[in-house]
Amino acid sequence: MTRILVTGASGLLGLNLALQASRQHEVVGVVNRNRLVNAPFEQMSADLGSPEEVQRVLAFARPDWIVHCAAMANLEDCEKTPTRAARVNTWLPGYIAEQAGWLGARFLHISTDAVFDGETGNYREKDTPNPLSTYALTKLEGEQAVLTANPQALVARVNFYGWSLRGQRSLAEFFYNSLSAGQGVRGFTDIFFCPLLVNDLVDLLLEMQGQGLSGLFHTVSSESISKYAFGVAIANRFGLDANLITPTSWMEGGLLARRSPNLTLNTEKLSTVLGRPLPGIQPGIESFYQLQQAGYPQQIQQLGGVA
Ligand SMILES: NC(=O)c1ccc[n+]([C@@H]2O[C@H](COP(=O)([O-])OP(=O)(O)OC[C@H]3O[C@@H](n4cnc5c(N)ncnc54)[C@H](OP(=O)(O)O)[C@@H]3O)[C@@H](O)[C@H]2O)c1
């Protein structure tokens, strides 16, 4: 049985990954401020901002694989505290990647589609990034730190949505929660992305790591959609009122961090390796709906001790 260390195990990706991986593997999940209640995997609390804490976690976990999901992932927080963003998003992944190399553990680092400026879209792995925000810059430097410290590492640029610990982390939850409450929201018509359902992303990441892939891979949906159209698709599947979503330009949105308008990533490199296309948008939304019907959001939120 493979022993997997998952950092960020209270986050949207890390929690779903730890839950899915723990069905077949031994999982140790690292949380920071959010402790989990009755998690079906081993749990450690640590602020991974120091080498000592990283060493303590690695000595306890003795992992075969490390999936590094912990990050400072809020764009506005990164603009406000850039030094902390650099510590968490750049120094930390580079340091854990180096330690993984020493330990002989396979290392998977999670990066972002936002490393690109979104001027053209259809970005391939070999295209030159141009980050527009502190978040994007620190994540790009994190990728570079990882691949320099550990050339065998796997780096996945992702974008995803799903059901989270507090029920509020993902864009799909935002649309679902707001529309269910009859609340009007804005949907950006000029930001395009390729969101994957987090549970589908987890399956892909575990498969990629199982195959021993290394290097950079765009790991997003094979299809692109505007944030507005995504909201409408969520509304339609859940039988909610799509007219509550006002089509808006992101420039009217009052956001602090600059957004990249077209984050369509080309997934051909990964689909060629796997021998099949990556999932499309509509099947992901259907699974998101089916998970809700099966009570998955409540199961996840119980781990936060709130549901
Ligand atoms: N969400 C998206 O659509 C998206 C898009 C592109 C890329 N990504 C990338 O995907 C990864 C996962 O994102 P997410 O949305 O799952 O993030 P998230 O929900 O915000 O979770 C972040 C996780 O990192 C942990 N963390 C933060 N600082 C830490 C520290 N100093 N020490 C230890 N743990 C720390 C948090 O722990 P506590 O909560 O316990 O403090 C939490 O578990 C990140 O690398 C992110 O950049 C996300």
Tab-separated table of C-alpha atoms and ligand atoms in Angstrom:
chain	number	residue	atom	x	y	z
A	1	MET	CA	0.000	0.000	0.000
A	2	THR	CA	1.346	3.439	-0.975
A	3	ARG	CA	1.769	5.977	1.799
A	4	ILE	CA	0.702	9.428	0.569
A	5	LEU	CA	1.322	12.738	2.311
A	6	VAL	CA	-1.275	15.341	1.293
A	7	THR	CA	-0.582	18.937	2.292
A	8	GLY	CA	-3.524	21.351	2.386
A	9	ALA	CA	-5.829	18.484	3.418
A	10	SER	CA	-8.501	20.917	4.644
A	11	GLY	CA	-8.586	22.751	1.299
A	12	LEU	CA	-10.906	22.135	-1.623
A	13	LEU	CA	-8.463	19.982	-3.569
A	14	GLY	CA	-6.478	18.489	-0.683
A	15	LEU	CA	-9.548	17.283	1.213
A	16	ASN	CA	-11.201	15.670	-1.795
A	17	LEU	CA	-7.874	14.117	-2.756
A	18	ALA	CA	-7.179	12.773	0.721
A	19	LEU	CA	-10.692	11.281	0.914
A	20	GLN	CA	-10.500	9.605	-2.499
A	21	ALA	CA	-6.905	8.399	-2.057
A	22	SER	CA	-7.645	6.968	1.403
A	23	ARG	CA	-9.956	4.377	-0.217
A	24	GLN	CA	-6.903	2.623	-1.681
A	25	HIS	CA	-3.842	4.058	0.039
A	26	GLU	CA	-2.553	5.108	3.456
A	27	VAL	CA	-2.979	8.867	3.680
A	28	VAL	CA	-1.506	11.422	6.064
A	29	GLY	CA	-3.175	14.807	5.640
A	30	VAL	CA	-1.602	18.057	6.838
A	31	VAL	CA	-3.948	20.837	7.932
A	32	ASN	CA	-3.089	24.236	9.310
A	33	ARG	CA	-5.872	26.393	10.784
A	34	ASN	CA	-8.785	24.054	9.992
A	35	ARG	CA	-8.691	20.747	11.928
A	36	LEU	CA	-10.845	17.910	10.600
A	37	VAL	CA	-13.268	15.942	12.743
A	38	ASN	CA	-13.406	12.133	12.229
A	39	ALA	CA	-11.417	12.202	8.995
A	40	PRO	CA	-10.921	8.706	7.504
A	41	PHE	CA	-7.162	9.323	7.264
A	42	GLU	CA	-4.331	10.297	9.621
A	43	GLN	CA	-4.116	14.009	10.252
A	44	MET	CA	-1.338	16.360	11.403
A	45	SER	CA	-1.487	20.071	12.144
A	46	ALA	CA	1.419	22.187	10.961
A	47	ASP	CA	2.170	25.633	9.627
A	48	LEU	CA	4.555	24.608	6.874
A	49	GLY	CA	6.178	28.043	6.688
A	50	SER	CA	9.376	26.832	8.376
A	51	PRO	CA	11.923	24.103	7.515
A	52	GLU	CA	11.549	22.657	11.034
A	53	GLU	CA	7.820	22.043	10.607
A	54	VAL	CA	8.308	20.523	7.148
A	55	GLN	CA	10.979	18.205	8.607
A	56	ARG	CA	8.703	17.229	11.495
A	57	VAL	CA	5.882	16.334	9.109
A	58	LEU	CA	8.123	14.324	6.785
A	59	ALA	CA	9.713	12.431	9.677
A	60	PHE	CA	6.259	11.457	10.956
A	61	ALA	CA	4.671	10.653	7.597
A	62	ARG	CA	7.572	8.821	5.868
A	63	PRO	CA	5.682	9.091	2.545
A	64	ASP	CA	6.140	7.207	-0.710
A	65	TRP	CA	4.328	10.031	-2.528
A	66	ILE	CA	3.759	13.665	-1.614
A	67	VAL	CA	0.888	15.660	-3.123
A	68	HIS	CA	1.490	19.298	-2.323
A	69	CYS	CA	-1.887	21.077	-2.356
A	70	ALA	CA	-1.218	23.647	0.404
A	71	ALA	CA	-1.030	27.187	-0.905
A	72	MET	CA	-2.092	30.718	-0.277
A	73	ALA	CA	-4.798	30.515	-2.942
A	74	ASN	CA	-6.786	33.697	-2.299
A	75	LEU	CA	-5.734	36.263	-4.907
A	76	GLU	CA	-6.732	39.301	-2.887
A	77	ASP	CA	-4.860	38.049	0.240
A	78	CYS	CA	-1.730	37.551	-1.868
A	79	GLU	CA	-1.891	41.185	-3.050
A	80	LYS	CA	-2.197	42.356	0.557
A	81	THR	CA	0.591	40.149	2.008
A	82	PRO	CA	3.062	39.432	-0.812
A	83	THR	CA	5.884	38.326	1.502
A	84	ARG	CA	3.725	35.627	3.043
A	85	ALA	CA	2.463	34.651	-0.419
A	86	ALA	CA	6.059	34.183	-1.570
A	87	ARG	CA	6.870	32.076	1.485
A	88	VAL	CA	3.899	29.743	1.061
A	89	ASN	CA	3.629	29.627	-2.744
A	90	THR	CA	7.305	29.732	-3.744
A	91	TRP	CA	9.701	28.832	-0.924
A	92	LEU	CA	7.587	26.020	0.548
A	93	PRO	CA	7.021	23.958	-2.640
A	94	GLY	CA	10.692	24.274	-3.561
A	95	TYR	CA	11.781	23.144	-0.110
A	96	ILE	CA	9.413	20.151	0.095
A	97	ALA	CA	10.326	19.141	-3.463
A	98	GLU	CA	14.007	19.109	-2.497
A	99	GLN	CA	13.321	17.066	0.635
A	100	ALA	CA	11.162	14.630	-1.384
A	101	GLY	CA	14.144	14.106	-3.665
A	102	TRP	CA	16.362	13.249	-0.688
A	103	LEU	CA	13.732	10.853	0.668
A	104	GLY	CA	13.092	9.194	-2.696
A	105	ALA	CA	9.378	10.113	-2.519
A	106	ARG	CA	7.459	10.944	-5.719
A	107	PHE	CA	6.477	14.604	-5.633
A	108	LEU	CA	3.393	16.188	-7.207
A	109	HIS	CA	3.031	19.944	-7.047
A	110	ILE	CA	-0.194	21.793	-7.815
A	111	SER	CA	0.100	24.979	-9.834
A	112	THR	CA	-2.378	27.169	-11.658
A	113	ASP	CA	-3.689	28.190	-15.079
A	114	ALA	CA	-3.257	31.799	-13.884
A	115	VAL	CA	0.480	31.822	-14.721
A	116	PHE	CA	-0.618	33.069	-18.172
A	117	ASP	CA	-1.821	36.599	-18.945
A	118	GLY	CA	-4.849	35.287	-20.837
A	119	GLU	CA	-4.319	37.456	-23.907
A	120	THR	CA	-4.527	34.586	-26.413
A	121	GLY	CA	-5.662	31.348	-24.747
A	122	ASN	CA	-4.997	27.776	-25.956
A	123	TYR	CA	-1.750	27.786	-23.967
A	124	ARG	CA	0.575	24.806	-24.163
A	125	GLU	CA	3.148	23.788	-21.546
A	126	LYS	CA	5.985	25.242	-23.646
A	127	ASP	CA	4.349	28.701	-23.923
A	128	THR	CA	5.874	31.554	-21.945
A	129	PRO	CA	3.887	32.540	-18.833
A	130	ASN	CA	3.234	36.150	-17.916
A	131	PRO	CA	1.664	36.324	-14.449
A	132	LEU	CA	-0.515	39.368	-13.745
A	133	SER	CA	-1.007	39.098	-9.982
A	134	THR	CA	1.092	38.400	-6.894
A	135	TYR	CA	-0.673	35.037	-6.579
A	136	ALA	CA	0.159	34.075	-10.170
A	137	LEU	CA	3.760	35.275	-9.897
A	138	THR	CA	4.427	33.417	-6.647
A	139	LYS	CA	2.830	30.256	-8.086
A	140	LEU	CA	4.949	30.481	-11.255
A	141	GLU	CA	8.084	30.919	-9.144
A	142	GLY	CA	6.889	27.947	-7.080
A	143	GLU	CA	6.791	25.746	-10.209
A	144	GLN	CA	10.295	26.857	-11.109
A	145	ALA	CA	11.567	26.247	-7.573
A	146	VAL	CA	10.077	22.720	-7.609
A	147	LEU	CA	11.498	21.690	-10.972
A	148	THR	CA	14.920	23.143	-10.131
A	149	ALA	CA	15.087	21.398	-6.737
A	150	ASN	CA	13.648	18.122	-8.024
A	151	PRO	CA	13.671	17.536	-11.812
A	152	GLN	CA	11.733	14.278	-11.319
A	153	ALA	CA	8.782	16.173	-9.842
A	154	LEU	CA	5.365	16.328	-11.505
A	155	VAL	CA	3.736	19.763	-11.754
A	156	ALA	CA	0.051	20.050	-12.680
A	157	ARG	CA	-1.491	23.371	-13.715
A	158	VAL	CA	-5.112	23.059	-12.673
A	159	ASN	CA	-8.468	24.774	-12.370
A	160	PHE	CA	-11.315	23.090	-10.527
A	161	TYR	CA	-14.538	23.358	-8.547
A	162	GLY	CA	-16.405	21.044	-6.221
A	163	TRP	CA	-17.849	20.583	-2.750
A	164	SER	CA	-15.652	21.956	0.056
A	165	LEU	CA	-15.261	21.840	3.838
A	166	ARG	CA	-17.077	25.125	4.512
A	167	GLY	CA	-19.352	24.865	1.468
A	168	GLN	CA	-18.094	28.178	0.113
A	169	ARG	CA	-14.707	27.624	-1.480
A	170	SER	CA	-15.483	27.032	-5.131
A	171	LEU	CA	-17.129	29.091	-7.861
A	172	ALA	CA	-19.737	26.380	-8.385
A	173	GLU	CA	-20.662	26.519	-4.682
A	174	PHE	CA	-20.864	30.319	-4.941
A	175	PHE	CA	-23.398	30.098	-7.771
A	176	TYR	CA	-25.275	27.227	-6.113
A	177	ASN	CA	-25.468	28.937	-2.692
A	178	SER	CA	-26.429	32.361	-4.036
A	179	LEU	CA	-29.035	31.162	-6.513
A	180	SER	CA	-30.538	28.735	-3.978
A	181	ALA	CA	-31.019	31.718	-1.645
A	182	GLY	CA	-32.661	33.709	-4.469
A	183	GLN	CA	-29.762	36.139	-4.416
A	184	GLY	CA	-28.629	37.963	-7.566
A	185	VAL	CA	-24.959	37.620	-8.565
A	186	ARG	CA	-22.669	38.827	-11.306
A	187	GLY	CA	-21.109	36.415	-13.800
A	188	PHE	CA	-18.079	37.485	-15.814
A	189	THR	CA	-18.666	37.142	-19.551
A	190	ASP	CA	-15.069	38.008	-20.445
A	191	ILE	CA	-13.125	35.499	-18.317
A	192	PHE	CA	-12.767	32.051	-19.873
A	193	PHE	CA	-11.440	29.003	-18.053
A	194	CYS	CA	-11.410	25.188	-18.237
A	195	PRO	CA	-12.756	24.025	-14.875
A	196	LEU	CA	-12.627	20.357	-13.871
A	197	LEU	CA	-14.761	18.812	-11.172
A	198	VAL	CA	-12.317	18.341	-8.289
A	199	ASN	CA	-13.190	14.634	-7.985
A	200	ASP	CA	-12.303	14.073	-11.659
A	201	LEU	CA	-9.099	16.066	-11.154
A	202	VAL	CA	-8.169	13.869	-8.186
A	203	ASP	CA	-8.610	10.700	-10.275
A	204	LEU	CA	-6.369	12.174	-12.960
A	205	LEU	CA	-3.686	13.293	-10.494
A	206	LEU	CA	-3.546	9.879	-8.815
A	207	GLU	CA	-3.330	8.186	-12.203
A	208	MET	CA	-0.544	10.541	-13.316
A	209	GLN	CA	1.418	9.966	-10.148
A	210	GLY	CA	0.821	6.220	-10.372
A	211	GLN	CA	2.313	6.257	-13.875
A	212	GLY	CA	5.402	8.038	-12.545
A	213	LEU	CA	4.988	11.072	-14.841
A	214	SER	CA	7.329	13.993	-14.323
A	215	GLY	CA	7.477	17.555	-15.639
A	216	LEU	CA	4.743	20.057	-16.392
A	217	PHE	CA	1.197	19.096	-17.455
A	218	HIS	CA	-1.915	21.171	-18.114
A	219	THR	CA	-4.550	19.270	-16.151
A	220	VAL	CA	-7.847	21.035	-16.832
A	221	SER	CA	-11.054	20.350	-18.733
A	222	SER	CA	-10.676	19.810	-22.474
A	223	GLU	CA	-13.333	22.521	-22.931
A	224	SER	CA	-13.427	26.221	-22.125
A	225	ILE	CA	-16.354	28.290	-20.820
A	226	SER	CA	-16.953	31.843	-19.532
A	227	LYS	CA	-17.600	32.243	-15.813
A	228	TYR	CA	-21.060	33.601	-16.683
A	229	ALA	CA	-21.937	30.588	-18.863
A	230	PHE	CA	-20.608	28.284	-16.136
A	231	GLY	CA	-22.993	29.906	-13.637
A	232	VAL	CA	-25.883	29.501	-16.061
A	233	ALA	CA	-24.991	25.820	-16.570
A	234	ILE	CA	-24.995	25.275	-12.783
A	235	ALA	CA	-28.342	27.082	-12.493
A	236	ASN	CA	-29.874	24.993	-15.256
A	237	ARG	CA	-28.713	21.647	-13.837
A	238	PHE	CA	-29.959	22.437	-10.333
A	239	GLY	CA	-33.254	23.926	-11.580
A	240	LEU	CA	-32.329	27.386	-10.240
A	241	ASP	CA	-33.117	30.774	-11.790
A	242	ALA	CA	-30.348	31.684	-14.240
A	243	ASN	CA	-31.855	35.175	-14.614
A	244	LEU	CA	-30.400	35.971	-11.169
A	245	ILE	CA	-26.951	36.005	-12.829
A	246	THR	CA	-26.169	39.397	-14.377
A	247	PRO	CA	-23.679	39.200	-17.238
A	248	THR	CA	-20.797	41.490	-16.239
A	249	SER	CA	-17.298	42.450	-17.385
A	250	TRP	CA	-14.604	41.670	-14.786
A	251	MET	CA	-13.420	45.282	-15.171
A	252	GLU	CA	-16.656	46.372	-13.455
A	253	GLY	CA	-16.105	43.814	-10.671
A	254	GLY	CA	-14.028	45.931	-8.229
A	255	LEU	CA	-11.339	43.233	-7.867
A	256	LEU	CA	-7.906	44.103	-6.462
A	257	ALA	CA	-5.848	41.450	-8.280
A	258	ARG	CA	-5.751	41.607	-12.103
A	259	ARG	CA	-7.441	38.675	-13.862
A	260	SER	CA	-6.347	36.927	-17.059
A	261	PRO	CA	-9.253	36.989	-19.547
A	262	ASN	CA	-8.655	33.784	-21.519
A	263	LEU	CA	-7.195	30.940	-19.465
A	264	THR	CA	-8.002	28.241	-21.986
A	265	LEU	CA	-5.200	25.684	-21.654
A	266	ASN	CA	-4.315	23.114	-24.282
A	267	THR	CA	-4.431	19.618	-22.742
A	268	GLU	CA	-3.018	17.629	-25.679
A	269	LYS	CA	0.235	16.720	-23.885
A	270	LEU	CA	-1.586	14.929	-21.074
A	271	SER	CA	-4.358	13.441	-23.218
A	272	THR	CA	-1.706	11.930	-25.497
A	273	VAL	CA	0.045	10.303	-22.522
A	274	LEU	CA	-3.246	9.001	-21.091
A	275	GLY	CA	-4.639	7.956	-24.471
A	276	ARG	CA	-7.968	9.764	-24.017
A	277	PRO	CA	-9.307	13.325	-23.910
A	278	LEU	CA	-9.662	15.035	-20.530
A	279	PRO	CA	-13.249	15.437	-19.235
A	280	GLY	CA	-15.581	18.041	-20.782
A	281	ILE	CA	-17.545	20.685	-18.858
A	282	GLN	CA	-21.086	19.248	-18.929
A	283	PRO	CA	-20.250	15.755	-17.567
A	284	GLY	CA	-18.439	17.456	-14.660
A	285	ILE	CA	-21.478	19.590	-13.831
A	286	GLU	CA	-23.660	16.482	-14.020
A	287	SER	CA	-21.376	14.682	-11.505
A	288	PHE	CA	-21.341	17.793	-9.296
A	289	TYR	CA	-25.149	17.605	-9.264
A	290	GLN	CA	-25.207	13.851	-8.614
A	291	LEU	CA	-22.791	14.267	-5.668
A	292	GLN	CA	-25.142	16.863	-4.185
A	293	GLN	CA	-28.104	14.512	-4.634
A	294	ALA	CA	-26.133	11.774	-2.831
A	295	GLY	CA	-25.467	14.001	0.206
A	296	TYR	CA	-21.743	14.472	-0.458
A	297	PRO	CA	-21.684	18.200	0.542
A	298	GLN	CA	-22.999	17.279	4.013
A	299	GLN	CA	-20.464	14.440	4.372
A	300	ILE	CA	-17.639	16.846	3.542
A	301	GLN	CA	-18.926	19.596	5.823
A	302	GLN	CA	-19.267	17.161	8.747
A	303	LEU	CA	-15.479	16.842	8.642
A	304	GLY	CA	-15.353	20.533	9.537
A	305	GLY	CA	-17.634	19.861	12.464
A	306	VAL	CA	-20.330	22.191	11.132
A	307	ALA	CA	-22.984	20.164	9.259
B	1	LIG	N1	-9.379	26.544	-6.548
B	1	LIG	C1	-8.981	26.615	-7.827
B	1	LIG	O1	-9.777	26.632	-8.770
B	1	LIG	C2	-7.520	26.623	-8.161
B	1	LIG	C3	-7.175	27.045	-9.445
B	1	LIG	C4	-5.858	26.947	-9.826
B	1	LIG	C5	-4.905	26.449	-8.950
B	1	LIG	N2	-5.265	26.090	-7.688
B	1	LIG	C6	-4.216	25.557	-6.814
B	1	LIG	O2	-4.686	24.325	-6.274
B	1	LIG	C7	-4.114	24.134	-4.976
B	1	LIG	C8	-5.206	23.854	-3.964
B	1	LIG	O3	-6.099	24.969	-3.962
B	1	LIG	P1	-7.427	24.964	-3.086
B	1	LIG	O4	-8.438	25.748	-3.836
B	1	LIG	O5	-7.732	23.580	-2.651
B	1	LIG	O6	-6.929	25.835	-1.858
B	1	LIG	P2	-7.668	26.132	-0.451
B	1	LIG	O7	-9.032	25.533	-0.455
B	1	LIG	O8	-7.533	27.596	-0.212
B	1	LIG	O9	-6.773	25.350	0.586
B	1	LIG	C9	-5.465	25.751	0.868
B	1	LIG	C10	-4.874	24.772	1.823
B	1	LIG	O10	-3.527	25.171	2.110
B	1	LIG	C11	-3.337	25.117	3.523
B	1	LIG	N3	-2.296	26.064	3.909
B	1	LIG	C12	-2.219	27.373	3.597
B	1	LIG	N4	-1.140	27.916	4.178
B	1	LIG	C13	-0.517	26.927	4.853
B	1	LIG	C14	0.655	26.850	5.669
B	1	LIG	N5	1.411	27.935	5.916
B	1	LIG	N6	0.972	25.664	6.232
B	1	LIG	C15	0.219	24.559	6.016
B	1	LIG	N7	-0.894	24.562	5.255
B	1	LIG	C16	-1.260	25.740	4.691
B	1	LIG	C17	-4.695	25.455	4.101
B	1	LIG	O11	-4.752	24.982	5.446
B	1	LIG	P3	-5.836	25.561	6.535
B	1	LIG	O12	-7.093	25.899	5.775
B	1	LIG	O13	-6.024	24.399	7.476
B	1	LIG	O14	-5.206	26.735	7.152
B	1	LIG	C18	-5.613	24.689	3.163
B	1	LIG	O15	-5.690	23.340	3.558
B	1	LIG	C19	-3.285	25.377	-4.681
B	1	LIG	O16	-1.965	25.133	-5.044
B	1	LIG	C20	-3.873	26.420	-5.615
B	1	LIG	O17	-2.927	27.405	-5.932
B	1	LIG	C21	-6.536	26.198	-7.256
